[in-house]
Amino acid sequence: MRRLARRLHRYLLLIVGVQMLLWSVSGLYMVWFDIHYIHGDHFMKSSPALSSLSTVNVGFDEIVARYPDAKSIVLGSVGEMPVYRLTLTSKTHLISGLSGDIIQPLSDKQAAAIAMSRSSRSYEVDNVTLLGENEEDSAVGQRGRPLWRVEFKGALAPTFYVSQDTGTVEYIRHAPWQVFDWLWRLHIMDYQDGEDVSNTLLVSMTIIGLLAALAGLLLLPYSFSSSRKAAD
């Protein structure tokens, strides 16, 4: 029994040892940094208070009367302009708080202006790209699409993702997030999209690690016995 447990412990650890090291390193990174820092919250200023916005010419009651089928109506801002974010069916529209008219989907220049106005630091825009519903970008999901990807100049500068329909900053990506993303994939052993936390490889390695630990527990009494004999 002792010999079998020792062999199991040794060979199973040879299989799972490197992954255990990766679990430890990736887990340490993920708990060391605050998740709000990883999300890039420190790069974004808070929205201007509604009291500081330009005068809202169209009242809430008038918006409700114009759009009686709206599921939700929220007063906010795009830059310095007051807007209503109005949800009809599954789509959100921007309604001008000055005229009450639907605002057309944001252009690249408008998206860049929003990103710069919401950034807590002064950056120069490097590139603006529109991401449609089906365009690949492993850094973001489907929320808020279509999205304007606003890239700032600088190796450590963040990238803002602005919804074309609502004008909200949906995602912020920067270097520590990229590291987090890759470590997360290593942690859950999903090297494609990093979303499958119950994939076969992860489950298999977890079982092997558990068996190695159990084999080690079986060896503990023998280790204590050997220690006593050596002490005597």
mmCIF file of C-alpha atoms in Angstrom:
data_model
loop_
_atom_site.group_PDB
_atom_site.id
_atom_site.type_symbol
_atom_site.label_atom_id
_atom_site.label_comp_id
_atom_site.label_asym_id
_atom_site.label_seq_id
_atom_site.Cartn_x
_atom_site.Cartn_y
_atom_site.Cartn_z
ATOM 1 C CA MET A 1 0.000 0.000 0.000
ATOM 2 C CA ARG A 2 2.803 2.361 0.930
ATOM 3 C CA ARG A 3 4.702 1.663 -2.280
ATOM 4 C CA LEU A 4 1.576 2.124 -4.414
ATOM 5 C CA ALA A 5 0.704 5.413 -2.707
ATOM 6 C CA ARG A 6 4.251 6.697 -3.174
ATOM 7 C CA ARG A 7 4.236 5.849 -6.872
ATOM 8 C CA LEU A 8 0.816 7.391 -7.404
ATOM 9 C CA HIS A 9 1.856 10.533 -5.562
ATOM 10 C CA ARG A 10 5.055 10.860 -7.568
ATOM 11 C CA TYR A 11 3.687 10.199 -11.038
ATOM 12 C CA LEU A 12 0.461 12.110 -10.595
ATOM 13 C CA LEU A 13 2.413 15.153 -9.414
ATOM 14 C CA LEU A 14 4.617 14.870 -12.487
ATOM 15 C CA ILE A 15 1.465 15.220 -14.583
ATOM 16 C CA VAL A 16 -0.257 17.997 -12.660
ATOM 17 C CA GLY A 17 2.688 19.772 -11.016
ATOM 18 C CA VAL A 18 3.216 22.459 -13.671
ATOM 19 C CA GLN A 19 -0.498 23.230 -13.773
ATOM 20 C CA MET A 20 -0.561 23.536 -9.981
ATOM 21 C CA LEU A 21 2.213 26.114 -10.254
ATOM 22 C CA LEU A 22 0.194 27.989 -12.894
ATOM 23 C CA TRP A 23 -2.891 27.852 -10.669
ATOM 24 C CA SER A 24 -0.889 29.360 -7.819
ATOM 25 C CA VAL A 25 0.720 32.127 -9.901
ATOM 26 C CA SER A 26 -2.482 33.078 -11.717
ATOM 27 C CA GLY A 27 -4.520 32.931 -8.512
ATOM 28 C CA LEU A 28 -2.015 35.178 -6.738
ATOM 29 C CA TYR A 29 -2.220 37.767 -9.536
ATOM 30 C CA MET A 30 -6.005 37.726 -9.515
ATOM 31 C CA VAL A 31 -6.295 38.302 -5.767
ATOM 32 C CA TRP A 32 -3.376 40.733 -5.547
ATOM 33 C CA PHE A 33 -4.905 43.377 -7.825
ATOM 34 C CA ASP A 34 -8.247 44.970 -7.096
ATOM 35 C CA ILE A 35 -10.825 43.959 -9.702
ATOM 36 C CA HIS A 36 -11.818 47.602 -10.241
ATOM 37 C CA TYR A 37 -8.214 48.350 -11.178
ATOM 38 C CA ILE A 38 -8.243 45.424 -13.610
ATOM 39 C CA HIS A 39 -11.470 46.760 -15.131
ATOM 40 C CA GLY A 40 -9.746 50.113 -15.663
ATOM 41 C CA ASP A 41 -12.139 52.122 -13.496
ATOM 42 C CA HIS A 42 -9.296 54.468 -12.532
ATOM 43 C CA PHE A 43 -9.037 55.580 -16.167
ATOM 44 C CA MET A 44 -12.580 56.933 -16.257
ATOM 45 C CA LYS A 45 -14.068 60.044 -14.730
ATOM 46 C CA SER A 46 -17.519 59.881 -13.235
ATOM 47 C CA SER A 47 -20.426 61.146 -15.302
ATOM 48 C CA PRO A 48 -21.195 64.844 -14.854
ATOM 49 C CA ALA A 49 -23.904 65.506 -12.310
ATOM 50 C CA LEU A 50 -27.279 66.147 -13.890
ATOM 51 C CA SER A 51 -27.430 69.535 -12.192
ATOM 52 C CA SER A 52 -24.322 70.595 -14.125
ATOM 53 C CA LEU A 53 -25.761 69.683 -17.524
ATOM 54 C CA SER A 54 -27.249 72.069 -20.017
ATOM 55 C CA THR A 55 -30.909 72.872 -19.456
ATOM 56 C CA VAL A 56 -33.189 69.938 -20.218
ATOM 57 C CA ASN A 57 -35.765 71.454 -22.547
ATOM 58 C CA VAL A 58 -37.889 68.325 -22.892
ATOM 59 C CA GLY A 59 -39.350 67.041 -19.653
ATOM 60 C CA PHE A 60 -39.726 63.433 -18.592
ATOM 61 C CA ASP A 61 -43.518 63.502 -18.965
ATOM 62 C CA GLU A 62 -43.210 64.670 -22.556
ATOM 63 C CA ILE A 63 -40.792 61.849 -23.377
ATOM 64 C CA VAL A 64 -43.208 59.336 -21.850
ATOM 65 C CA ALA A 65 -46.036 60.802 -23.933
ATOM 66 C CA ARG A 66 -43.972 60.634 -27.128
ATOM 67 C CA TYR A 67 -42.781 57.077 -26.526
ATOM 68 C CA PRO A 68 -45.541 55.271 -24.583
ATOM 69 C CA ASP A 69 -44.163 51.824 -25.488
ATOM 70 C CA ALA A 70 -40.789 52.465 -23.864
ATOM 71 C CA LYS A 71 -39.713 49.811 -21.373
ATOM 72 C CA SER A 72 -37.332 52.147 -19.557
ATOM 73 C CA ILE A 73 -36.347 55.818 -19.733
ATOM 74 C CA VAL A 74 -33.205 57.074 -18.005
ATOM 75 C CA LEU A 75 -31.921 60.649 -18.004
ATOM 76 C CA GLY A 76 -28.170 60.904 -18.466
ATOM 77 C CA SER A 77 -25.617 62.630 -20.621
ATOM 78 C CA VAL A 78 -23.368 62.232 -23.628
ATOM 79 C CA GLY A 79 -20.494 64.582 -23.048
ATOM 80 C CA GLU A 80 -22.134 67.811 -21.904
ATOM 81 C CA MET A 81 -25.448 67.137 -23.655
ATOM 82 C CA PRO A 82 -28.415 65.844 -21.641
ATOM 83 C CA VAL A 83 -29.978 62.741 -23.164
ATOM 84 C CA TYR A 84 -32.639 60.204 -22.385
ATOM 85 C CA ARG A 85 -31.669 56.569 -22.852
ATOM 86 C CA LEU A 86 -34.873 54.963 -23.969
ATOM 87 C CA THR A 87 -35.345 51.217 -24.404
ATOM 88 C CA LEU A 88 -37.839 50.013 -26.996
ATOM 89 C CA THR A 89 -38.135 46.209 -27.273
ATOM 90 C CA SER A 90 -34.489 45.088 -27.018
ATOM 91 C CA LYS A 91 -32.829 48.187 -28.468
ATOM 92 C CA THR A 92 -31.771 51.351 -26.647
ATOM 93 C CA HIS A 93 -32.064 54.744 -28.333
ATOM 94 C CA LEU A 94 -30.623 58.113 -27.428
ATOM 95 C CA ILE A 95 -33.156 60.916 -27.178
ATOM 96 C CA SER A 96 -31.946 64.501 -27.046
ATOM 97 C CA GLY A 97 -32.909 66.261 -23.837
ATOM 98 C CA LEU A 98 -32.861 69.514 -25.797
ATOM 99 C CA SER A 99 -35.152 68.629 -28.704
ATOM 100 C CA GLY A 100 -36.727 65.290 -27.811
ATOM 101 C CA ASP A 101 -35.602 63.792 -31.119
ATOM 102 C CA ILE A 102 -33.863 60.453 -31.568
ATOM 103 C CA ILE A 103 -30.127 60.929 -31.948
ATOM 104 C CA GLN A 104 -28.550 59.053 -34.831
ATOM 105 C CA PRO A 105 -25.960 56.343 -34.014
ATOM 106 C CA LEU A 106 -22.717 57.932 -32.938
ATOM 107 C CA SER A 107 -20.007 58.638 -35.488
ATOM 108 C CA ASP A 108 -16.345 57.805 -34.951
ATOM 109 C CA LYS A 109 -15.585 61.436 -34.082
ATOM 110 C CA GLN A 110 -18.381 61.536 -31.517
ATOM 111 C CA ALA A 111 -17.199 58.267 -29.981
ATOM 112 C CA ALA A 112 -13.638 59.605 -29.751
ATOM 113 C CA ALA A 113 -14.914 62.796 -28.121
ATOM 114 C CA ILE A 114 -16.891 60.781 -25.559
ATOM 115 C CA ALA A 115 -13.867 58.614 -24.757
ATOM 116 C CA MET A 116 -11.647 61.661 -24.274
ATOM 117 C CA SER A 117 -14.254 63.427 -22.135
ATOM 118 C CA ARG A 118 -14.668 60.389 -19.873
ATOM 119 C CA SER A 119 -10.944 59.642 -19.577
ATOM 120 C CA SER A 120 -9.374 60.732 -16.305
ATOM 121 C CA ARG A 121 -6.087 61.420 -18.107
ATOM 122 C CA SER A 122 -5.145 63.331 -21.225
ATOM 123 C CA TYR A 123 -4.561 60.991 -24.148
ATOM 124 C CA GLU A 124 -4.381 61.445 -27.880
ATOM 125 C CA VAL A 125 -6.638 59.212 -29.957
ATOM 126 C CA ASP A 126 -4.699 56.810 -32.145
ATOM 127 C CA ASN A 127 -7.416 54.801 -33.884
ATOM 128 C CA VAL A 128 -11.209 54.373 -33.866
ATOM 129 C CA THR A 129 -12.804 51.168 -35.174
ATOM 130 C CA LEU A 130 -16.425 50.051 -35.299
ATOM 131 C CA LEU A 131 -17.154 46.546 -34.005
ATOM 132 C CA GLY A 132 -20.411 45.072 -35.262
ATOM 133 C CA GLU A 133 -22.434 42.262 -33.756
ATOM 134 C CA ASN A 134 -20.375 39.513 -35.393
ATOM 135 C CA GLU A 135 -16.901 41.043 -35.468
ATOM 136 C CA GLU A 136 -14.290 39.310 -33.351
ATOM 137 C CA ASP A 137 -12.561 41.047 -30.480
ATOM 138 C CA SER A 138 -11.440 38.721 -27.710
ATOM 139 C CA ALA A 139 -11.160 41.618 -25.261
ATOM 140 C CA VAL A 140 -14.905 42.299 -25.095
ATOM 141 C CA GLY A 141 -18.236 40.537 -25.175
ATOM 142 C CA GLN A 142 -21.502 41.389 -26.884
ATOM 143 C CA ARG A 143 -22.759 43.999 -24.397
ATOM 144 C CA GLY A 144 -23.412 47.385 -25.967
ATOM 145 C CA ARG A 145 -22.695 46.345 -29.540
ATOM 146 C CA PRO A 146 -22.158 47.822 -32.017
ATOM 147 C CA LEU A 147 -19.139 49.327 -30.251
ATOM 148 C CA TRP A 148 -16.626 51.963 -31.185
ATOM 149 C CA ARG A 149 -13.148 50.820 -30.134
ATOM 150 C CA VAL A 150 -11.233 53.986 -29.280
ATOM 151 C CA GLU A 151 -7.506 53.335 -28.948
ATOM 152 C CA PHE A 152 -5.295 55.948 -27.322
ATOM 153 C CA LYS A 153 -1.648 56.514 -28.175
ATOM 154 C CA GLY A 154 0.950 55.055 -25.834
ATOM 155 C CA ALA A 155 2.084 51.556 -24.924
ATOM 156 C CA LEU A 156 0.362 51.723 -21.535
ATOM 157 C CA ALA A 157 -2.642 53.768 -22.660
ATOM 158 C CA PRO A 158 -6.083 52.187 -22.303
ATOM 159 C CA THR A 159 -8.622 51.349 -24.980
ATOM 160 C CA PHE A 160 -12.194 52.541 -24.505
ATOM 161 C CA TYR A 161 -15.188 50.747 -26.017
ATOM 162 C CA VAL A 162 -18.107 53.124 -26.575
ATOM 163 C CA SER A 163 -21.579 51.910 -27.508
ATOM 164 C CA GLN A 164 -22.654 53.366 -30.836
ATOM 165 C CA ASP A 165 -26.303 53.372 -29.777
ATOM 166 C CA THR A 166 -26.132 54.651 -26.194
ATOM 167 C CA GLY A 167 -22.850 56.569 -25.993
ATOM 168 C CA THR A 168 -21.848 54.750 -22.812
ATOM 169 C CA VAL A 169 -18.354 53.431 -22.157
ATOM 170 C CA GLU A 170 -19.006 49.708 -21.914
ATOM 171 C CA TYR A 171 -15.462 48.404 -21.449
ATOM 172 C CA ILE A 172 -11.961 49.666 -20.708
ATOM 173 C CA ARG A 173 -8.974 47.507 -21.557
ATOM 174 C CA HIS A 174 -5.341 48.077 -20.590
ATOM 175 C CA ALA A 175 -2.120 46.107 -20.087
ATOM 176 C CA PRO A 176 -2.878 44.672 -16.604
ATOM 177 C CA TRP A 177 -6.241 43.486 -17.912
ATOM 178 C CA GLN A 178 -4.507 41.709 -20.811
ATOM 179 C CA VAL A 179 -2.236 39.927 -18.319
ATOM 180 C CA PHE A 180 -5.265 39.055 -16.192
ATOM 181 C CA ASP A 181 -7.072 37.683 -19.239
ATOM 182 C CA TRP A 182 -4.227 35.355 -20.197
ATOM 183 C CA LEU A 183 -3.694 34.197 -16.613
ATOM 184 C CA TRP A 184 -7.417 33.521 -16.315
ATOM 185 C CA ARG A 185 -7.255 31.315 -19.411
ATOM 186 C CA LEU A 186 -4.301 29.446 -17.924
ATOM 187 C CA HIS A 187 -6.151 29.163 -14.622
ATOM 188 C CA ILE A 188 -9.280 27.561 -16.093
ATOM 189 C CA MET A 189 -7.332 25.835 -18.895
ATOM 190 C CA ASP A 190 -9.537 27.271 -21.629
ATOM 191 C CA TYR A 191 -7.083 28.646 -24.167
ATOM 192 C CA GLN A 192 -9.662 29.820 -26.722
ATOM 193 C CA ASP A 193 -12.214 32.285 -25.376
ATOM 194 C CA GLY A 194 -11.589 31.855 -21.635
ATOM 195 C CA GLU A 195 -15.247 31.228 -20.811
ATOM 196 C CA ASP A 196 -15.616 27.465 -20.285
ATOM 197 C CA VAL A 197 -14.946 26.865 -16.590
ATOM 198 C CA SER A 198 -16.032 23.221 -16.749
ATOM 199 C CA ASN A 199 -14.015 22.028 -19.727
ATOM 200 C CA THR A 200 -12.752 18.445 -19.867
ATOM 201 C CA LEU A 201 -9.089 19.379 -19.477
ATOM 202 C CA LEU A 202 -9.701 21.385 -16.302
ATOM 203 C CA VAL A 203 -11.889 18.686 -14.762
ATOM 204 C CA SER A 204 -9.317 15.996 -15.610
ATOM 205 C CA MET A 205 -6.403 17.932 -14.114
ATOM 206 C CA THR A 206 -8.445 18.706 -11.008
ATOM 207 C CA ILE A 207 -9.210 15.013 -10.491
ATOM 208 C CA ILE A 208 -5.549 14.104 -10.993
ATOM 209 C CA GLY A 209 -4.513 16.783 -8.499
ATOM 210 C CA LEU A 210 -7.044 15.477 -5.976
ATOM 211 C CA LEU A 211 -5.776 11.913 -6.376
ATOM 212 C CA ALA A 212 -2.189 13.119 -5.911
ATOM 213 C CA ALA A 213 -3.210 14.921 -2.720
ATOM 214 C CA LEU A 214 -5.030 11.845 -1.393
ATOM 215 C CA ALA A 215 -1.976 9.696 -2.127
ATOM 216 C CA GLY A 216 0.116 12.210 -0.199
ATOM 217 C CA LEU A 217 -2.270 11.981 2.765
ATOM 218 C CA LEU A 218 -1.871 8.200 2.788
ATOM 219 C CA LEU A 219 1.886 8.680 3.046
ATOM 220 C CA LEU A 220 1.684 11.044 6.039
ATOM 221 C CA PRO A 221 1.522 8.316 8.742
ATOM 222 C CA TYR A 222 4.595 6.645 7.251
ATOM 223 C CA SER A 223 6.435 9.966 7.219
ATOM 224 C CA PHE A 224 5.664 10.587 10.907
ATOM 225 C CA SER A 225 6.701 7.035 11.732
ATOM 226 C CA SER A 226 10.026 7.498 9.938
ATOM 227 C CA SER A 227 10.595 10.789 11.775
ATOM 228 C CA ARG A 228 10.074 9.142 15.172
ATOM 229 C CA LYS A 229 12.490 6.341 14.346
ATOM 230 C CA ALA A 230 15.108 8.831 13.208
ATOM 231 C CA ALA A 231 14.652 10.804 16.445
ATOM 232 C CA ASP A 232 15.082 7.669 18.545
#
